[in-house]
Amino acid sequence: MNKKKSLSILIPILFATSSAVQAAEVFNKNGNKLELYGMINPNHEFSNSFLSTKITSKEDNTNAVLGLSGKINITNKLSSYAKIEYKTDFFMPEELMNQQQPSTIRLGYAGLKYGNLGSIDYGRNYGVIHDVESLTNHAPYITNDSVFAYNDNYMVGRNSSLLTYRNDNFFGLVDGVSFALQYQDETKNRQPNQKNNSGWGASLKYESDSGLTAIGSCFTSKRTHSSTNNKSLTHESVNSYGLGFKYDANNVYVAAFYGAARNLTPHDVRGSSYINETQNIEAIAEYTFKSGFRPSLSYLDSKGYNMHGSGKSELGLAKQINISTRYAFNKNISTYMNYKINLLKENNFIKTNKISTDNIIGAGLVYQF
């Protein structure tokens, strides 16, 4: 990764951080629905030395995301549902000469829901840690560097082989109280840092009428057989939990998230060793004016700790401040500008693991449906 300061002009996938995404209805009859949503994401990056006009590198990362969700009523209370979300890169050649992967399935699951008894589904889905980490998932860049938003890493972010049970309003008895239970089967045929064994997770949420929401999530999982003998691990299991809250009312949005994990984050690219402990703090504050103008300020701090005898060493994983502004023309079109101030300082660990220390300015016009 380029260690120079960079100036980037890009259009990120903001529908992943927006709560106002509108899907295009394809079919709706007698409660049976089929909806389409997505975005084309032109993305080009220019890198240069700080305050220099000479471009040192440029890269095209144009892509698109397309999603399809459906619901079918079986009886008055029983219904089935499914979702698939697909991403493809437009900068790849039509005929690949190597193992590059131009297209991926981000989500793909199906399930059943029965009245107040809740829903259960299986497939590629979000892990339960995402329930609480998504509270601060609003700024264009902050979650890109959060270790609690990594995909294909146990029950954080998106992953495969997830069996998820969700219940809203506690069987219809307590308004505002929801919970989720999740089981993940062992995943194989992956890179070492993307493999995982079986595990369990849970999430509990309380949402009040005043706009205040509190969420707690956790999971525990076994290590894969290839890593249980790893000398860098202080425990033979992976454990993680997250706590967060948000206030969303009167045009004000304030949220905070704290996460901690054990043996979750790979120490290097190949995943031959793991960071013993990881701690994460995220916070964001936003205000929406009546005109549609929406400024925000966010903060991210991810730290790792490795044990060495009776002591431990601290490892900087991500530390940044994001100053963002957004303006919504309507529910489909918006524009934004973001300045990411990277607070990390280069050291041997950051260089070895290719962790970015760039400052980035981003701006874009986004169309979503």
Short mmCIF file of C-alpha atoms in Angstrom, two decimals:
data_model
loop_
_atom_site.label_atom_id
_atom_site.label_comp_id
_atom_site.label_asym_id
_atom_site.label_seq_id
_atom_site.Cartn_x
_atom_site.Cartn_y
_atom_site.Cartn_z
CA MET A 1 0.00 0.00 0.00
CA ASN A 2 1.26 3.46 -0.86
CA LYS A 3 2.59 5.12 2.29
CA LYS A 4 2.54 8.63 0.78
CA LYS A 5 -0.16 11.13 1.58
CA SER A 6 -2.93 10.81 -0.98
CA LEU A 7 -5.70 12.89 -2.51
CA SER A 8 -8.61 10.69 -3.60
CA ILE A 9 -11.69 11.52 -5.65
CA LEU A 10 -14.05 8.59 -5.31
CA ILE A 11 -17.70 7.62 -5.03
CA PRO A 12 -18.09 4.96 -2.29
CA ILE A 13 -21.02 2.64 -1.80
CA LEU A 14 -23.00 4.89 0.50
CA PHE A 15 -26.16 2.83 0.53
CA ALA A 16 -24.37 0.54 2.97
CA THR A 17 -24.19 3.45 5.42
CA SER A 18 -27.57 5.02 4.71
CA SER A 19 -30.84 4.29 6.45
CA ALA A 20 -32.91 5.88 3.68
CA VAL A 21 -32.29 3.48 0.81
CA GLN A 22 -35.33 3.03 -1.40
CA ALA A 23 -35.76 -0.20 -3.38
CA ALA A 24 -37.48 -0.40 -6.75
CA GLU A 25 -40.58 -2.57 -6.50
CA VAL A 26 -40.65 -5.21 -9.23
CA PHE A 27 -43.71 -7.17 -8.06
CA ASN A 28 -46.28 -6.72 -5.29
CA LYS A 29 -49.49 -8.73 -5.18
CA ASN A 30 -51.40 -9.91 -2.10
CA GLY A 31 -48.40 -9.19 0.11
CA ASN A 32 -45.99 -11.19 -2.09
CA LYS A 33 -43.13 -8.83 -2.96
CA LEU A 34 -40.03 -8.71 -5.11
CA GLU A 35 -37.76 -5.66 -4.84
CA LEU A 36 -34.60 -4.56 -6.64
CA TYR A 37 -31.94 -2.21 -5.24
CA GLY A 38 -28.40 -1.24 -6.10
CA MET A 39 -25.84 1.33 -7.22
CA ILE A 40 -23.24 1.95 -9.88
CA ASN A 41 -20.06 3.12 -8.16
CA PRO A 42 -17.55 4.95 -10.43
CA ASN A 43 -14.35 5.08 -8.39
CA HIS A 44 -10.99 6.52 -9.39
CA GLU A 45 -8.13 7.35 -7.04
CA PHE A 46 -5.25 9.77 -7.45
CA SER A 47 -2.26 9.65 -5.08
CA ASN A 48 0.40 12.27 -4.55
CA SER A 49 2.72 13.68 -1.92
CA PHE A 50 1.10 16.04 0.56
CA LEU A 51 0.55 19.53 -0.95
CA SER A 52 2.12 18.37 -4.22
CA THR A 53 0.45 18.58 -7.65
CA LYS A 54 2.52 15.72 -9.09
CA ILE A 55 0.45 12.51 -9.33
CA THR A 56 2.46 9.48 -8.21
CA SER A 57 -0.20 6.82 -8.91
CA LYS A 58 -3.78 6.42 -10.07
CA GLU A 59 -6.16 3.50 -10.03
CA ASP A 60 -9.64 2.69 -11.33
CA ASN A 61 -11.89 0.78 -8.91
CA THR A 62 -15.27 1.22 -10.62
CA ASN A 63 -17.85 -1.34 -9.48
CA ALA A 64 -21.55 -1.92 -9.07
CA VAL A 65 -23.74 -3.58 -6.45
CA LEU A 66 -27.12 -5.10 -7.25
CA GLY A 67 -29.51 -6.67 -4.74
CA LEU A 68 -32.75 -8.61 -4.99
CA SER A 69 -35.06 -9.35 -2.04
CA GLY A 70 -38.35 -11.20 -1.97
CA LYS A 71 -41.16 -12.26 0.35
CA ILE A 72 -43.90 -14.86 -0.17
CA ASN A 73 -46.88 -15.38 2.16
CA ILE A 74 -47.53 -19.07 2.82
CA THR A 75 -50.30 -18.68 5.41
CA ASN A 76 -51.71 -15.74 7.38
CA LYS A 77 -48.77 -15.92 9.80
CA LEU A 78 -46.10 -17.92 7.96
CA SER A 79 -44.00 -16.31 5.22
CA SER A 80 -40.74 -17.05 3.42
CA TYR A 81 -38.10 -14.53 2.43
CA ALA A 82 -34.76 -14.39 0.63
CA LYS A 83 -32.08 -11.90 -0.34
CA ILE A 84 -29.10 -11.93 -2.69
CA GLU A 85 -26.60 -9.10 -3.13
CA TYR A 86 -24.03 -9.12 -5.91
CA LYS A 87 -20.95 -6.96 -6.55
CA THR A 88 -18.94 -6.78 -9.76
CA ASP A 89 -15.82 -4.82 -10.75
CA PHE A 90 -15.88 -2.89 -14.03
CA PHE A 91 -12.13 -2.25 -14.26
CA MET A 92 -11.25 -5.93 -14.81
CA PRO A 93 -10.56 -7.28 -18.33
CA GLU A 94 -13.29 -9.34 -20.01
CA GLU A 95 -11.00 -12.37 -20.28
CA LEU A 96 -8.98 -13.00 -17.13
CA MET A 97 -5.47 -14.42 -17.50
CA ASN A 98 -4.98 -15.09 -13.77
CA GLN A 99 -6.94 -15.83 -10.60
CA GLN A 100 -8.35 -12.33 -10.10
CA GLN A 101 -11.98 -12.35 -8.98
CA PRO A 102 -14.08 -9.65 -10.73
CA SER A 103 -17.40 -10.55 -9.09
CA THR A 104 -18.52 -11.58 -5.61
CA ILE A 105 -21.72 -12.51 -3.78
CA ARG A 106 -21.96 -10.20 -0.77
CA LEU A 107 -25.17 -11.66 0.66
CA GLY A 108 -27.25 -14.74 -0.09
CA TYR A 109 -29.70 -16.26 2.38
CA ALA A 110 -33.26 -17.55 2.69
CA GLY A 111 -35.56 -18.19 5.62
CA LEU A 112 -38.99 -18.44 7.22
CA LYS A 113 -40.89 -16.11 9.55
CA TYR A 114 -43.90 -17.06 11.69
CA GLY A 115 -45.85 -14.27 13.42
CA ASN A 116 -44.42 -13.23 16.78
CA LEU A 117 -42.30 -16.38 17.01
CA GLY A 118 -39.61 -14.71 14.89
CA SER A 119 -37.59 -15.62 11.81
CA ILE A 120 -34.83 -18.09 10.99
CA ASP A 121 -32.59 -18.10 7.91
CA TYR A 122 -29.38 -19.64 6.63
CA GLY A 123 -26.71 -18.57 4.16
CA ARG A 124 -24.23 -15.73 3.67
CA ASN A 125 -25.34 -12.97 6.01
CA TYR A 126 -24.13 -10.39 8.52
CA GLY A 127 -22.67 -11.62 11.81
CA VAL A 128 -24.23 -10.56 15.11
CA ILE A 129 -21.38 -8.12 15.89
CA HIS A 130 -22.60 -6.10 12.91
CA ASP A 131 -25.83 -5.41 14.82
CA VAL A 132 -23.99 -3.11 17.22
CA GLU A 133 -21.09 -1.98 15.01
CA SER A 134 -23.57 -0.68 12.40
CA LEU A 135 -24.60 2.09 14.83
CA THR A 136 -21.49 4.06 13.84
CA ASN A 137 -21.60 2.85 10.23
CA HIS A 138 -22.47 6.27 8.79
CA ALA A 139 -19.26 8.03 7.75
CA PRO A 140 -17.93 7.14 4.26
CA TYR A 141 -14.54 5.91 5.50
CA ILE A 142 -14.62 5.07 9.19
CA THR A 143 -15.82 1.45 8.91
CA ASN A 144 -13.45 0.63 6.05
CA ASP A 145 -10.61 0.55 8.59
CA SER A 146 -12.50 -0.87 11.59
CA VAL A 147 -11.34 -4.37 12.54
CA PHE A 148 -14.91 -5.07 13.68
CA ALA A 149 -16.20 -4.57 10.13
CA TYR A 150 -13.92 -7.13 8.42
CA ASN A 151 -15.78 -9.55 6.16
CA ASP A 152 -15.22 -13.33 6.24
CA ASN A 153 -13.85 -13.12 9.77
CA TYR A 154 -16.13 -15.14 12.08
CA MET A 155 -19.30 -13.23 13.11
CA VAL A 156 -18.20 -9.70 12.27
CA GLY A 157 -19.13 -8.24 8.90
CA ARG A 158 -20.45 -10.56 6.20
CA ASN A 159 -19.66 -14.28 6.29
CA SER A 160 -20.93 -17.66 5.11
CA SER A 161 -22.58 -20.65 6.83
CA LEU A 162 -24.61 -18.50 9.23
CA LEU A 163 -27.85 -19.79 10.77
CA THR A 164 -29.65 -16.78 12.29
CA TYR A 165 -32.77 -16.56 14.46
CA ARG A 166 -34.29 -13.12 15.12
CA ASN A 167 -37.20 -12.06 17.28
CA ASP A 168 -38.70 -8.55 17.44
CA ASN A 169 -40.56 -7.12 20.46
CA PHE A 170 -39.79 -10.30 22.48
CA PHE A 171 -42.51 -12.54 21.03
CA GLY A 172 -44.82 -9.53 20.85
CA LEU A 173 -44.82 -9.12 24.64
CA VAL A 174 -42.33 -6.24 25.18
CA ASP A 175 -42.19 -3.37 22.71
CA GLY A 176 -38.70 -2.28 21.71
CA VAL A 177 -36.87 -5.42 22.91
CA SER A 178 -35.37 -7.60 20.18
CA PHE A 179 -32.78 -10.36 20.20
CA ALA A 180 -30.89 -12.62 17.80
CA LEU A 181 -29.19 -16.02 18.13
CA GLN A 182 -26.65 -17.16 15.57
CA TYR A 183 -24.74 -20.35 14.79
CA GLN A 184 -21.87 -20.55 12.33
CA ASP A 185 -20.69 -23.81 10.82
CA GLU A 186 -17.07 -24.46 9.93
CA THR A 187 -15.90 -22.81 6.70
CA LYS A 188 -13.24 -24.51 4.58
CA ASN A 189 -11.39 -24.04 1.27
CA ARG A 190 -10.23 -20.52 2.19
CA GLN A 191 -7.06 -18.60 2.88
CA PRO A 192 -5.71 -19.21 6.42
CA ASN A 193 -6.92 -15.84 7.74
CA GLN A 194 -10.47 -16.46 6.39
CA LYS A 195 -11.07 -19.91 7.86
CA ASN A 196 -13.13 -20.48 10.97
CA ASN A 197 -14.56 -23.32 13.02
CA SER A 198 -18.08 -23.60 14.45
CA GLY A 199 -19.35 -21.06 16.97
CA TRP A 200 -22.32 -19.32 18.60
CA GLY A 201 -23.35 -15.68 18.88
CA ALA A 202 -26.13 -13.52 20.31
CA SER A 203 -27.39 -9.96 20.15
CA LEU A 204 -29.81 -7.98 22.35
CA LYS A 205 -31.36 -4.61 21.44
CA TYR A 206 -33.58 -2.12 23.25
CA GLU A 207 -35.14 0.73 21.27
CA SER A 208 -37.15 3.45 23.00
CA ASP A 209 -39.74 5.84 21.58
CA SER A 210 -37.48 8.78 22.44
CA GLY A 211 -34.91 7.80 19.79
CA LEU A 212 -32.45 6.08 22.13
CA THR A 213 -31.22 2.59 21.17
CA ALA A 214 -28.80 0.32 23.05
CA ILE A 215 -27.34 -2.91 21.63
CA GLY A 216 -25.02 -5.60 22.95
CA SER A 217 -23.58 -8.45 20.84
CA CYS A 218 -21.14 -11.29 21.45
CA PHE A 219 -19.88 -14.56 19.99
CA THR A 220 -17.51 -17.38 20.80
CA SER A 221 -15.98 -19.80 18.33
CA LYS A 222 -13.41 -22.57 18.15
CA ARG A 223 -10.13 -22.11 16.34
CA THR A 224 -9.56 -24.02 13.12
CA HIS A 225 -7.44 -27.16 13.39
CA SER A 226 -4.59 -25.51 11.46
CA SER A 227 -4.22 -22.72 14.06
CA THR A 228 -4.85 -24.43 17.41
CA ASN A 229 -1.13 -25.20 17.72
CA ASN A 230 -0.12 -21.63 16.83
CA LYS A 231 2.31 -20.40 19.50
CA SER A 232 1.09 -16.79 19.10
CA LEU A 233 -2.35 -17.67 20.51
CA THR A 234 -2.90 -17.31 24.24
CA HIS A 235 -6.25 -19.16 24.07
CA GLU A 236 -7.65 -21.88 21.82
CA SER A 237 -10.89 -20.00 21.10
CA VAL A 238 -12.04 -16.74 19.52
CA ASN A 239 -14.24 -14.49 21.65
CA SER A 240 -15.68 -11.06 20.95
CA TYR A 241 -18.27 -8.67 22.28
CA GLY A 242 -19.54 -5.21 21.38
CA LEU A 243 -21.59 -2.56 23.20
CA GLY A 244 -23.15 0.50 21.63
CA PHE A 245 -25.86 3.10 21.72
CA LYS A 246 -27.36 5.73 19.46
CA TYR A 247 -29.66 8.73 19.78
CA ASP A 248 -31.59 9.47 16.60
CA ALA A 249 -34.22 12.20 17.00
CA ASN A 250 -34.80 15.92 16.38
CA ASN A 251 -32.39 15.89 13.38
CA VAL A 252 -29.56 14.75 15.68
CA TYR A 253 -27.70 11.46 15.32
CA VAL A 254 -25.12 10.51 17.97
CA ALA A 255 -23.69 6.99 18.31
CA ALA A 256 -20.81 5.20 20.01
CA PHE A 257 -19.43 1.66 19.83
CA TYR A 258 -16.92 -0.26 21.94
CA GLY A 259 -15.70 -3.68 20.89
CA ALA A 260 -13.20 -6.15 22.33
CA ALA A 261 -11.96 -9.45 20.92
CA ARG A 262 -9.50 -12.25 21.62
CA ASN A 263 -7.54 -13.94 18.81
CA LEU A 264 -9.85 -12.43 16.17
CA THR A 265 -7.55 -10.23 14.09
CA PRO A 266 -4.75 -11.71 11.92
CA HIS A 267 -1.28 -10.40 12.80
CA ASP A 268 -0.12 -10.51 9.17
CA VAL A 269 -1.50 -10.91 5.67
CA ARG A 270 -1.18 -14.70 5.56
CA GLY A 271 -2.84 -15.11 8.93
CA SER A 272 -0.07 -17.33 10.33
CA SER A 273 -0.38 -15.53 13.67
CA TYR A 274 -3.13 -13.60 15.45
CA ILE A 275 -3.30 -10.55 17.70
CA ASN A 276 -4.07 -11.77 21.23
CA GLU A 277 -6.40 -8.90 22.19
CA THR A 278 -8.15 -6.23 20.14
CA GLN A 279 -9.98 -3.16 21.43
CA ASN A 280 -12.02 -0.79 19.30
CA ILE A 281 -13.71 2.59 19.91
CA GLU A 282 -15.94 4.34 17.36
CA ALA A 283 -18.06 7.47 17.75
CA ILE A 284 -20.01 9.71 15.41
CA ALA A 285 -22.16 12.85 15.67
CA GLU A 286 -24.37 14.18 12.85
CA TYR A 287 -26.94 16.92 12.38
CA THR A 288 -29.42 17.14 9.51
CA PHE A 289 -30.64 20.58 8.46
CA LYS A 290 -34.04 21.05 6.86
CA SER A 291 -32.32 21.92 3.59
CA GLY A 292 -30.84 18.39 3.42
CA PHE A 293 -27.33 19.45 4.45
CA ARG A 294 -25.80 16.92 6.88
CA PRO A 295 -22.39 17.55 8.50
CA SER A 296 -20.78 14.89 10.69
CA LEU A 297 -17.72 14.26 12.83
CA SER A 298 -16.50 10.73 13.62
CA TYR A 299 -13.62 9.02 15.40
CA LEU A 300 -12.09 5.54 15.19
CA ASP A 301 -9.40 3.93 17.34
CA SER A 302 -8.45 0.25 16.93
CA LYS A 303 -5.66 -1.17 19.07
CA GLY A 304 -4.13 -4.61 19.38
CA TYR A 305 -2.14 -6.20 22.21
CA ASN A 306 0.24 -9.14 21.98
CA MET A 307 1.33 -11.02 25.11
CA HIS A 308 5.04 -11.50 25.83
CA GLY A 309 5.60 -13.34 29.10
CA SER A 310 4.26 -11.12 31.87
CA GLY A 311 3.93 -8.03 29.65
CA LYS A 312 2.20 -7.02 26.45
CA SER A 313 2.98 -4.79 23.49
CA GLU A 314 0.53 -2.31 21.95
CA LEU A 315 -0.12 -2.38 18.19
CA GLY A 316 -1.83 0.48 16.35
CA LEU A 317 -4.35 -0.90 13.80
CA ALA A 318 -6.39 2.20 12.91
CA LYS A 319 -6.75 5.69 14.35
CA GLN A 320 -8.50 8.49 12.50
CA ILE A 321 -10.87 11.46 12.54
CA ASN A 322 -13.43 11.93 9.77
CA ILE A 323 -14.93 15.32 8.95
CA SER A 324 -17.82 14.81 6.53
CA THR A 325 -20.57 16.81 4.86
CA ARG A 326 -23.50 15.38 2.91
CA TYR A 327 -26.31 16.97 0.95
CA ALA A 328 -29.39 15.04 -0.20
CA PHE A 329 -31.15 16.39 -3.28
CA ASN A 330 -33.86 13.76 -2.81
CA LYS A 331 -34.15 10.17 -1.54
CA ASN A 332 -32.10 8.84 -4.48
CA ILE A 333 -29.42 11.45 -5.21
CA SER A 334 -26.89 12.86 -2.76
CA THR A 335 -23.44 14.39 -2.77
CA TYR A 336 -20.75 14.30 -0.10
CA MET A 337 -17.25 15.40 0.88
CA ASN A 338 -15.08 13.71 3.49
CA TYR A 339 -11.67 14.46 4.96
CA LYS A 340 -10.05 11.51 6.75
CA ILE A 341 -7.27 12.58 9.13
CA ASN A 342 -5.08 9.55 9.78
CA LEU A 343 -3.51 9.67 13.26
CA LEU A 344 -1.35 6.54 12.88
CA LYS A 345 2.42 6.88 12.87
CA GLU A 346 4.59 4.54 10.82
CA ASN A 347 6.53 1.79 12.61
CA ASN A 348 7.77 -1.70 11.78
CA PHE A 349 4.39 -3.33 12.54
CA ILE A 350 2.47 -0.91 10.30
CA LYS A 351 4.97 -1.31 7.45
CA THR A 352 4.99 -5.12 7.68
CA ASN A 353 1.19 -5.37 7.64
CA LYS A 354 0.79 -2.61 5.02
CA ILE A 355 -1.54 -0.52 7.18
CA SER A 356 -2.30 2.82 5.56
CA THR A 357 -1.13 6.08 7.12
CA ASP A 358 -2.62 8.23 4.33
CA ASN A 359 -4.76 11.31 4.74
CA ILE A 360 -7.62 11.21 2.22
CA ILE A 361 -10.02 13.78 0.80
CA GLY A 362 -13.04 12.22 -0.91
CA ALA A 363 -15.97 13.74 -2.80
CA GLY A 364 -18.72 12.22 -4.88
CA LEU A 365 -22.20 12.32 -6.34
CA VAL A 366 -24.18 9.14 -5.58
CA TYR A 367 -27.29 7.72 -7.22
CA GLN A 368 -28.98 4.83 -5.43
CA PHE A 369 -32.24 2.94 -5.86
#
